[in-house]
């Protein structure tokens, strides 16, 4: 398999991998998973872990033998189980001197642009600081309207949110087969999928195939979201977490869904696509060059502000001669920028009385239109 040098990796691990059949956490496997992820982190990869298992672990603790039927009971399980999960992750990762952070999301956090941008900044900051974010759905509070519903989809949305290079879905099967291998011995293993077609979806969820109920359909959906976003996606068996090393060396038995080829600017484009520019920032020559060299816009580079806008509004970024060179999402309101323009980031606190961001527009939120 052709394996690239992936830097930012999202690993999703499912309940069946993390818990025993009685619902109690498989501590041995969790420990191994944390060890392998720490080793990959030491090798220089950025790691984000999307974990299931909260409801399962809560069931074990509360003595449920079957998944409870009512929402409050499920949410009670999630609330108890999430804490148990986090506790163990923190314990195991700290044995390898890794700092972890917990992020519990709902669909709204990803779907509402303002929240999306805020969370993106949080992830960027954590990853820049070498922290391993651990993500789950906020099961204890979600209602069906704001639920992502399954962690395969959540992991694909997270991978897109943080612009990961690779998404790995660890589950209880090696990957995709042409039919259920348990009932169809002639089933063939599919190692590489160039394009997700309806035939592929059918393979995963056709009636009579246990794979669908085993969650293969949601994995294909996840692969579709991630590959559309330019992220290679792999399904592999998480029984032995060491498989993560083999995957990155290109020698694991797994299914790889190849990413669609899209340019970085396309990825960024959606941030600004369709959004009306509600203001304009005129910046100096130094700031123009900084942006063209992939640097964020600092207050010191801003000469003047036009229009009235709020935080997270889209603004036009223009050269001293008024040519629009980029579009960006502002971290500060127009009024705030009036006060901090031309100043050092270190003066923001004294000027405004608070300090939320060192940069006015982060490069992740800048879409360059024109290279001048
Ligand atoms: N968020 C759920 C949990 O932690 C898992 C959802 C899923 O299995 O996809 O229990």
CSV table of C-alpha atoms and ligand atoms in Angstrom, one decimal:
chain,number,residue,atom,x,y,z
A,1,UNK,CA,0.0,0.0,0.0
A,2,UNK,CA,1.2,3.4,-0.9
A,3,UNK,CA,1.6,5.2,2.5
A,4,UNK,CA,2.5,8.9,2.6
A,5,UNK,CA,4.2,10.7,5.4
A,6,UNK,CA,1.1,11.6,7.5
A,7,UNK,CA,1.6,14.3,10.1
A,8,UNK,CA,-1.8,15.0,11.7
A,9,UNK,CA,-3.6,11.8,12.4
A,10,UNK,CA,-7.1,11.2,13.9
A,11,UNK,CA,-7.5,7.7,15.4
A,12,UNK,CA,-11.1,6.6,16.2
A,13,UNK,CA,-11.6,3.7,18.5
A,14,UNK,CA,-14.9,2.0,18.9
A,15,UNK,CA,-16.8,0.6,21.9
A,16,UNK,CA,-16.2,-3.0,20.8
A,17,UNK,CA,-12.5,-2.4,20.9
A,18,UNK,CA,-12.5,-0.7,24.3
A,19,UNK,CA,-14.9,-2.8,26.3
A,20,UNK,CA,-15.4,-6.4,27.2
A,21,UNK,CA,-18.7,-8.1,26.3
A,22,UNK,CA,-19.8,-7.4,29.9
A,23,UNK,CA,-19.5,-3.7,29.3
A,24,UNK,CA,-16.4,-3.2,31.5
A,25,UNK,CA,-13.5,-1.4,30.0
A,26,UNK,CA,-10.7,-3.5,28.4
A,27,UNK,CA,-8.0,-1.8,30.5
A,28,UNK,CA,-5.2,-3.8,28.9
A,29,UNK,CA,-6.1,-2.8,25.4
A,30,UNK,CA,-6.6,0.9,26.4
A,31,UNK,CA,-3.2,0.9,28.0
A,32,UNK,CA,-1.6,-0.5,24.8
A,33,UNK,CA,-3.5,2.0,22.7
A,34,UNK,CA,-2.2,4.9,24.8
A,35,UNK,CA,1.4,3.4,24.6
A,36,UNK,CA,1.3,3.1,20.8
A,37,UNK,CA,-0.3,6.6,20.4
A,38,UNK,CA,2.4,8.0,22.7
A,39,UNK,CA,5.1,6.4,20.6
A,40,UNK,CA,3.7,7.8,17.4
A,41,UNK,CA,3.5,11.2,19.1
A,42,UNK,CA,7.2,10.9,20.0
A,43,UNK,CA,8.0,10.1,16.4
A,44,UNK,CA,6.6,13.5,15.5
A,45,UNK,CA,3.0,12.8,14.5
A,46,UNK,CA,0.2,15.0,15.8
A,47,UNK,CA,-2.5,12.8,17.3
A,48,UNK,CA,-6.1,13.3,18.0
A,49,UNK,CA,-8.1,10.4,19.6
A,50,UNK,CA,-11.8,10.1,19.0
A,51,UNK,CA,-13.1,7.6,21.5
A,52,UNK,CA,-16.3,5.7,22.0
A,53,UNK,CA,-17.1,3.7,25.1
A,54,UNK,CA,-18.7,6.2,27.4
A,55,UNK,CA,-22.1,4.6,27.3
A,56,UNK,CA,-20.6,1.1,27.4
A,57,UNK,CA,-18.4,1.9,30.4
A,58,UNK,CA,-21.3,3.5,32.2
A,59,UNK,CA,-23.5,0.5,31.6
A,60,UNK,CA,-20.8,-1.7,33.2
A,61,UNK,CA,-20.5,0.6,36.2
A,62,UNK,CA,-24.3,1.0,36.7
A,63,UNK,CA,-24.9,-2.7,36.2
A,64,UNK,CA,-26.9,-2.7,33.0
A,65,UNK,CA,-26.5,-5.9,31.0
A,66,UNK,CA,-28.2,-4.4,28.0
A,67,UNK,CA,-28.2,-0.9,26.5
A,68,UNK,CA,-30.9,1.0,28.5
A,69,UNK,CA,-33.9,2.1,26.4
A,70,UNK,CA,-34.7,5.5,27.8
A,71,UNK,CA,-32.7,8.6,26.9
A,72,UNK,CA,-32.1,9.7,30.6
A,73,UNK,CA,-30.7,6.3,31.4
A,74,UNK,CA,-28.4,6.3,28.4
A,75,UNK,CA,-27.3,9.8,29.3
A,76,UNK,CA,-26.7,8.8,32.9
A,77,UNK,CA,-24.5,5.9,31.6
A,78,UNK,CA,-22.6,8.3,29.4
A,79,UNK,CA,-22.0,10.7,32.2
A,80,UNK,CA,-20.6,8.0,34.5
A,81,UNK,CA,-18.7,6.3,31.7
A,82,UNK,CA,-17.1,9.3,30.2
A,83,UNK,CA,-15.4,10.2,33.5
A,84,UNK,CA,-14.2,6.6,33.8
A,85,UNK,CA,-12.8,6.7,30.3
A,86,UNK,CA,-11.1,10.1,30.8
A,87,UNK,CA,-9.6,9.0,34.0
A,88,UNK,CA,-8.0,6.0,32.4
A,89,UNK,CA,-6.8,7.8,29.4
A,90,UNK,CA,-5.2,10.5,31.6
A,91,UNK,CA,-3.6,7.9,33.7
A,92,UNK,CA,-2.2,5.8,30.8
A,93,UNK,CA,-1.0,8.7,28.7
A,94,UNK,CA,0.7,10.4,31.7
A,95,UNK,CA,2.8,7.3,32.1
A,96,UNK,CA,4.4,8.2,28.8
A,97,UNK,CA,4.6,11.9,29.8
A,98,UNK,CA,1.8,12.9,27.5
A,99,UNK,CA,-0.7,15.7,28.2
A,100,UNK,CA,-4.2,15.0,27.1
A,101,UNK,CA,-7.3,17.3,26.8
A,102,UNK,CA,-10.9,16.3,26.6
A,103,UNK,CA,-13.3,17.8,24.0
A,104,UNK,CA,-16.9,16.7,24.1
A,105,UNK,CA,-18.8,17.8,21.0
A,106,UNK,CA,-22.3,18.0,19.6
A,107,UNK,CA,-23.4,18.5,16.0
A,108,UNK,CA,-24.1,22.1,16.6
A,109,UNK,CA,-20.5,22.7,17.7
A,110,UNK,CA,-19.4,21.7,14.3
A,111,UNK,CA,-22.4,22.9,12.3
A,112,UNK,CA,-22.7,26.5,13.6
A,113,UNK,CA,-19.9,28.4,11.9
A,114,UNK,CA,-19.1,30.6,14.9
A,115,UNK,CA,-18.7,27.6,17.2
A,116,UNK,CA,-16.8,25.7,14.5
A,117,UNK,CA,-14.3,28.5,14.3
A,118,UNK,CA,-13.9,28.7,18.0
A,119,UNK,CA,-13.4,25.0,18.4
A,120,UNK,CA,-10.9,24.9,15.5
A,121,UNK,CA,-8.8,27.5,17.3
A,122,UNK,CA,-8.9,25.4,20.5
A,123,UNK,CA,-7.8,22.3,18.6
A,124,UNK,CA,-5.0,24.2,16.9
A,125,UNK,CA,-3.8,25.6,20.2
A,126,UNK,CA,-3.8,22.1,21.8
A,127,UNK,CA,-2.0,20.5,18.9
A,128,UNK,CA,0.6,23.3,18.6
A,129,UNK,CA,1.3,22.7,22.3
A,130,UNK,CA,1.9,19.0,21.8
A,131,UNK,CA,-1.3,18.0,23.6
A,132,UNK,CA,-3.3,15.0,22.5
A,133,UNK,CA,-7.0,16.0,22.3
A,134,UNK,CA,-9.4,13.2,23.2
A,135,UNK,CA,-12.8,13.6,21.6
A,136,UNK,CA,-16.2,12.1,22.1
A,137,UNK,CA,-19.8,13.2,21.5
A,138,UNK,CA,-21.2,15.0,24.6
A,139,UNK,CA,-23.6,12.1,25.1
A,140,UNK,CA,-24.8,13.2,28.5
A,141,UNK,CA,-26.4,16.4,27.1
A,142,UNK,CA,-27.2,15.8,23.5
A,143,UNK,CA,-30.7,15.4,22.3
A,144,UNK,CA,-31.6,13.7,19.0
A,145,UNK,CA,-31.7,17.1,17.2
A,146,UNK,CA,-28.2,18.0,18.0
A,147,UNK,CA,-26.6,14.6,17.9
A,148,UNK,CA,-24.0,13.4,15.4
A,149,UNK,CA,-25.2,10.0,16.5
A,150,UNK,CA,-22.1,7.8,15.9
A,151,UNK,CA,-18.5,8.3,16.5
A,152,UNK,CA,-17.4,7.2,13.0
A,153,UNK,CA,-19.1,10.3,11.6
A,154,UNK,CA,-17.9,12.4,14.5
A,155,UNK,CA,-14.3,11.3,13.8
A,156,UNK,CA,-14.6,12.3,10.1
A,157,UNK,CA,-16.1,15.7,11.1
A,158,UNK,CA,-13.2,16.1,13.6
A,159,UNK,CA,-10.6,15.1,11.0
A,160,UNK,CA,-12.1,17.7,8.6
A,161,UNK,CA,-12.3,20.3,11.4
A,162,UNK,CA,-8.6,20.0,12.2
A,163,UNK,CA,-7.6,19.4,8.6
A,164,UNK,CA,-6.0,16.0,9.5
A,165,UNK,CA,-3.9,14.1,6.9
A,166,UNK,CA,-5.2,10.7,7.9
A,167,UNK,CA,-8.2,9.2,9.6
A,168,UNK,CA,-7.9,5.7,11.1
A,169,UNK,CA,-11.0,3.9,12.2
A,170,UNK,CA,-10.1,1.0,14.6
A,171,UNK,CA,-12.8,-1.6,14.8
A,172,UNK,CA,-13.3,-5.3,15.3
A,173,UNK,CA,-12.8,-6.3,11.7
A,174,UNK,CA,-9.7,-6.0,9.4
A,175,UNK,CA,-11.5,-3.8,6.9
A,176,UNK,CA,-14.0,-4.1,4.1
A,177,UNK,CA,-14.9,-7.5,2.5
A,178,UNK,CA,-17.0,-8.0,-0.6
A,179,UNK,CA,-19.5,-9.9,1.7
A,180,UNK,CA,-19.7,-10.9,5.3
A,181,UNK,CA,-16.7,-13.3,5.7
A,182,UNK,CA,-18.3,-15.1,8.5
A,183,UNK,CA,-21.2,-16.3,6.4
A,184,UNK,CA,-19.6,-16.0,2.9
A,185,UNK,CA,-16.2,-17.8,2.9
A,186,UNK,CA,-15.7,-16.7,-0.7
A,187,UNK,CA,-15.8,-13.1,0.4
A,188,UNK,CA,-12.7,-11.1,-0.8
A,189,UNK,CA,-10.8,-8.5,1.2
A,190,UNK,CA,-10.7,-5.1,-0.3
A,191,UNK,CA,-7.4,-3.3,0.4
A,192,UNK,CA,-7.8,-0.1,-1.5
A,193,UNK,CA,-10.8,1.9,-2.5
A,194,UNK,CA,-10.2,4.7,-5.0
A,195,UNK,CA,-13.8,5.9,-5.1
A,196,UNK,CA,-16.8,5.2,-2.8
A,197,UNK,CA,-19.5,4.0,-5.2
A,198,UNK,CA,-23.0,2.7,-4.5
A,199,UNK,CA,-21.5,-0.8,-5.0
A,200,UNK,CA,-19.1,-0.2,-2.2
A,201,UNK,CA,-21.9,1.1,0.1
A,202,UNK,CA,-24.0,-2.0,-0.9
A,203,UNK,CA,-21.1,-4.3,0.1
A,204,UNK,CA,-21.0,-2.7,3.5
A,205,UNK,CA,-24.7,-2.8,4.2
A,206,UNK,CA,-26.4,-5.3,2.0
A,207,UNK,CA,-29.2,-7.3,3.8
A,208,UNK,CA,-27.7,-10.5,5.1
A,209,UNK,CA,-24.4,-8.9,5.8
A,210,UNK,CA,-23.6,-8.6,9.5
A,211,UNK,CA,-21.1,-5.9,8.6
A,212,UNK,CA,-23.8,-3.3,8.3
A,213,UNK,CA,-25.0,-3.9,11.7
A,214,UNK,CA,-21.4,-4.1,12.9
A,215,UNK,CA,-21.2,-0.5,11.9
A,216,UNK,CA,-19.5,-0.8,8.5
A,217,UNK,CA,-22.1,1.6,6.9
A,218,UNK,CA,-21.2,4.4,9.3
A,219,UNK,CA,-17.6,3.8,8.5
A,220,UNK,CA,-18.2,4.2,4.8
A,221,UNK,CA,-20.1,7.4,5.5
A,222,UNK,CA,-17.2,8.6,7.6
A,223,UNK,CA,-14.7,7.6,4.8
A,224,UNK,CA,-16.9,9.5,2.4
A,225,UNK,CA,-16.9,12.7,4.5
A,226,UNK,CA,-13.2,12.6,5.1
A,227,UNK,CA,-12.0,11.6,1.6
A,228,UNK,CA,-14.2,14.4,0.1
A,229,UNK,CA,-12.3,16.7,2.3
A,230,UNK,CA,-8.9,15.4,1.0
A,231,UNK,CA,-8.2,13.0,4.0
A,232,UNK,CA,-7.1,9.4,3.4
A,233,UNK,CA,-9.2,7.1,5.6
A,234,UNK,CA,-8.3,3.6,6.8
A,235,UNK,CA,-10.4,0.9,8.5
A,236,UNK,CA,-8.4,-1.6,10.5
A,237,UNK,CA,-8.7,-4.1,13.3
A,238,UNK,CA,-8.0,-2.4,16.7
A,239,UNK,CA,-7.6,-5.7,18.6
A,240,UNK,CA,-3.9,-5.2,18.6
A,241,UNK,CA,-3.2,-1.4,18.8
A,242,UNK,CA,0.3,-2.1,17.5
A,243,UNK,CA,-1.4,-2.2,14.1
A,244,UNK,CA,-1.1,1.6,14.0
A,245,UNK,CA,2.7,1.2,13.5
A,246,UNK,CA,2.2,-1.3,10.7
A,247,UNK,CA,-0.4,1.0,9.1
A,248,UNK,CA,2.0,3.9,9.0
A,249,UNK,CA,4.7,1.6,7.6
A,250,UNK,CA,2.4,0.4,4.9
A,251,UNK,CA,2.4,-3.2,5.9
A,252,UNK,CA,-0.9,-3.7,7.7
A,253,UNK,CA,-3.9,-5.6,6.6
A,254,UNK,CA,-6.5,-2.8,6.4
A,255,UNK,CA,-8.8,-1.0,3.9
A,256,UNK,CA,-7.6,2.4,2.6
A,257,UNK,CA,-10.1,4.8,1.1
A,258,UNK,CA,-8.1,7.2,-1.0
A,259,UNK,CA,-8.6,10.9,-0.5
A,260,UNK,CA,-10.0,13.1,-3.3
A,261,UNK,CA,-7.4,15.3,-4.6
A,262,UNK,CA,-8.3,18.8,-3.5
A,263,UNK,CA,-6.0,21.8,-3.0
A,264,UNK,CA,-5.4,23.5,0.3
A,265,UNK,CA,-7.1,26.6,-1.0
A,266,UNK,CA,-10.2,24.6,-1.7
A,267,UNK,CA,-10.2,23.4,1.9
A,268,UNK,CA,-10.0,26.9,3.1
A,269,UNK,CA,-12.4,28.2,0.6
A,270,UNK,CA,-15.5,27.0,2.4
A,271,UNK,CA,-14.6,29.1,5.4
A,272,UNK,CA,-15.2,32.2,3.3
A,273,UNK,CA,-17.2,30.8,0.5
A,274,UNK,CA,-20.5,32.6,0.2
A,275,UNK,CA,-19.8,34.7,3.2
A,276,UNK,CA,-20.4,38.4,2.6
A,277,UNK,CA,-17.4,40.5,3.5
A,278,UNK,CA,-18.8,42.9,6.1
A,279,UNK,CA,-15.7,44.9,6.6
A,280,UNK,CA,-12.3,45.8,5.2
A,281,UNK,CA,-8.9,45.9,6.7
A,282,UNK,CA,-6.1,47.8,5.0
A,283,UNK,CA,-2.8,46.4,6.0
A,284,UNK,CA,0.8,47.5,5.5
A,285,UNK,CA,3.3,46.0,3.0
A,286,UNK,CA,5.0,44.0,5.7
A,287,UNK,CA,1.7,42.3,6.6
A,288,UNK,CA,0.9,41.7,3.0
A,289,UNK,CA,4.2,39.8,2.6
A,290,UNK,CA,3.6,38.0,5.9
A,291,UNK,CA,0.2,36.7,4.7
A,292,UNK,CA,1.6,35.6,1.3
A,293,UNK,CA,4.3,33.7,3.3
A,294,UNK,CA,1.5,31.9,5.2
A,295,UNK,CA,1.6,34.0,8.4
A,296,UNK,CA,-1.3,35.3,10.5
A,297,UNK,CA,-2.4,39.0,10.5
A,298,UNK,CA,-1.1,40.8,13.6
A,299,UNK,CA,-2.6,44.1,14.9
A,300,UNK,CA,0.6,45.9,14.2
A,301,UNK,CA,0.2,45.3,10.4
A,302,UNK,CA,-3.2,46.9,10.3
A,303,UNK,CA,-3.4,50.5,8.9
A,304,UNK,CA,-7.2,51.1,8.9
A,305,UNK,CA,-10.6,49.5,9.4
A,306,UNK,CA,-13.7,50.0,7.3
A,307,UNK,CA,-17.2,48.9,8.1
A,308,UNK,CA,-18.8,47.6,11.3
A,309,UNK,CA,-18.3,43.9,12.0
A,310,UNK,CA,-18.5,41.4,14.8
A,311,UNK,CA,-16.0,38.8,15.9
A,312,UNK,CA,-16.0,35.8,13.4
A,313,UNK,CA,-17.3,38.0,10.6
A,314,UNK,CA,-15.6,37.7,7.2
A,315,UNK,CA,-13.6,40.7,6.2
A,316,UNK,CA,-11.7,41.7,3.1
A,317,UNK,CA,-7.9,42.1,3.6
A,318,UNK,CA,-6.4,44.7,1.3
A,319,UNK,CA,-3.0,46.1,0.5
A,320,UNK,CA,-2.1,49.7,1.1
A,321,UNK,CA,-3.3,50.5,-2.4
A,322,UNK,CA,-6.7,49.0,-1.7
A,323,UNK,CA,-6.3,45.7,-3.7
A,324,UNK,CA,-8.1,42.8,-2.1
A,325,UNK,CA,-5.4,40.2,-1.4
A,326,UNK,CA,-7.3,37.8,0.9
A,327,UNK,CA,-10.5,37.1,2.8
A,328,UNK,CA,-10.3,36.3,6.5
A,329,UNK,CA,-12.3,35.6,9.6
A,330,UNK,CA,-11.7,38.2,12.2
A,331,UNK,CA,-11.0,37.4,15.8
A,332,UNK,CA,-11.9,40.9,16.9
A,333,UNK,CA,-14.8,43.3,16.2
A,334,UNK,CA,-14.2,46.4,14.1
A,335,UNK,CA,-14.4,48.6,17.2
A,336,UNK,CA,-11.7,46.6,18.9
A,337,UNK,CA,-9.5,46.7,15.9
A,338,UNK,CA,-9.8,50.5,15.8
A,339,UNK,CA,-8.1,50.4,19.2
A,340,UNK,CA,-5.5,47.8,18.7
A,341,UNK,CA,-4.4,48.5,15.1
A,342,UNK,CA,-0.8,49.4,14.7
A,343,UNK,CA,0.0,48.0,18.1
A,344,UNK,CA,2.0,45.0,19.3
A,345,UNK,CA,0.0,41.9,20.3
A,346,UNK,CA,1.5,42.4,23.8
A,347,UNK,CA,-0.3,45.7,24.1
A,348,UNK,CA,-3.8,44.2,23.4
A,349,UNK,CA,-4.4,43.4,27.1
A,350,UNK,CA,-3.6,47.0,28.2
A,351,UNK,CA,-5.6,48.5,25.4
A,352,UNK,CA,-8.8,46.5,25.5
A,353,UNK,CA,-8.6,45.2,29.1
A,354,UNK,CA,-8.7,41.6,27.9
A,355,UNK,CA,-6.7,39.5,25.5
A,356,UNK,CA,-8.4,36.7,23.6
A,357,UNK,CA,-6.1,36.3,20.6
A,358,UNK,CA,-2.6,37.4,19.7
A,359,UNK,CA,-3.6,37.7,16.0
A,360,UNK,CA,-6.4,39.5,14.4
A,361,UNK,CA,-6.9,36.9,11.7
A,362,UNK,CA,-5.3,33.5,12.0
A,363,UNK,CA,-3.7,32.1,8.9
A,364,UNK,CA,-6.0,29.0,9.2
A,365,UNK,CA,-8.8,31.4,8.6
A,366,UNK,CA,-7.3,33.3,5.7
A,367,UNK,CA,-8.0,32.5,2.1
A,368,UNK,CA,-5.5,34.2,-0.2
A,369,UNK,CA,-7.2,35.5,-3.4
A,370,UNK,CA,-4.4,37.3,-5.1
A,371,UNK,CA,-0.6,36.8,-4.9
A,372,UNK,CA,-0.1,40.4,-6.2
B,1,LIG,N1,-20.5,8.3,21.9
B,1,LIG,C1,-20.8,7.0,22.2
B,1,LIG,C2,-20.1,6.5,23.5
B,1,LIG,O1,-19.1,7.0,23.9
B,1,LIG,C3,-20.4,6.0,21.1
B,1,LIG,C4,-21.1,6.2,19.8
B,1,LIG,C5,-20.6,5.1,18.8
B,1,LIG,O2,-20.4,4.0,19.3
B,1,LIG,O3,-20.5,5.4,17.7
B,1,LIG,O4,-20.6,5.5,24.1
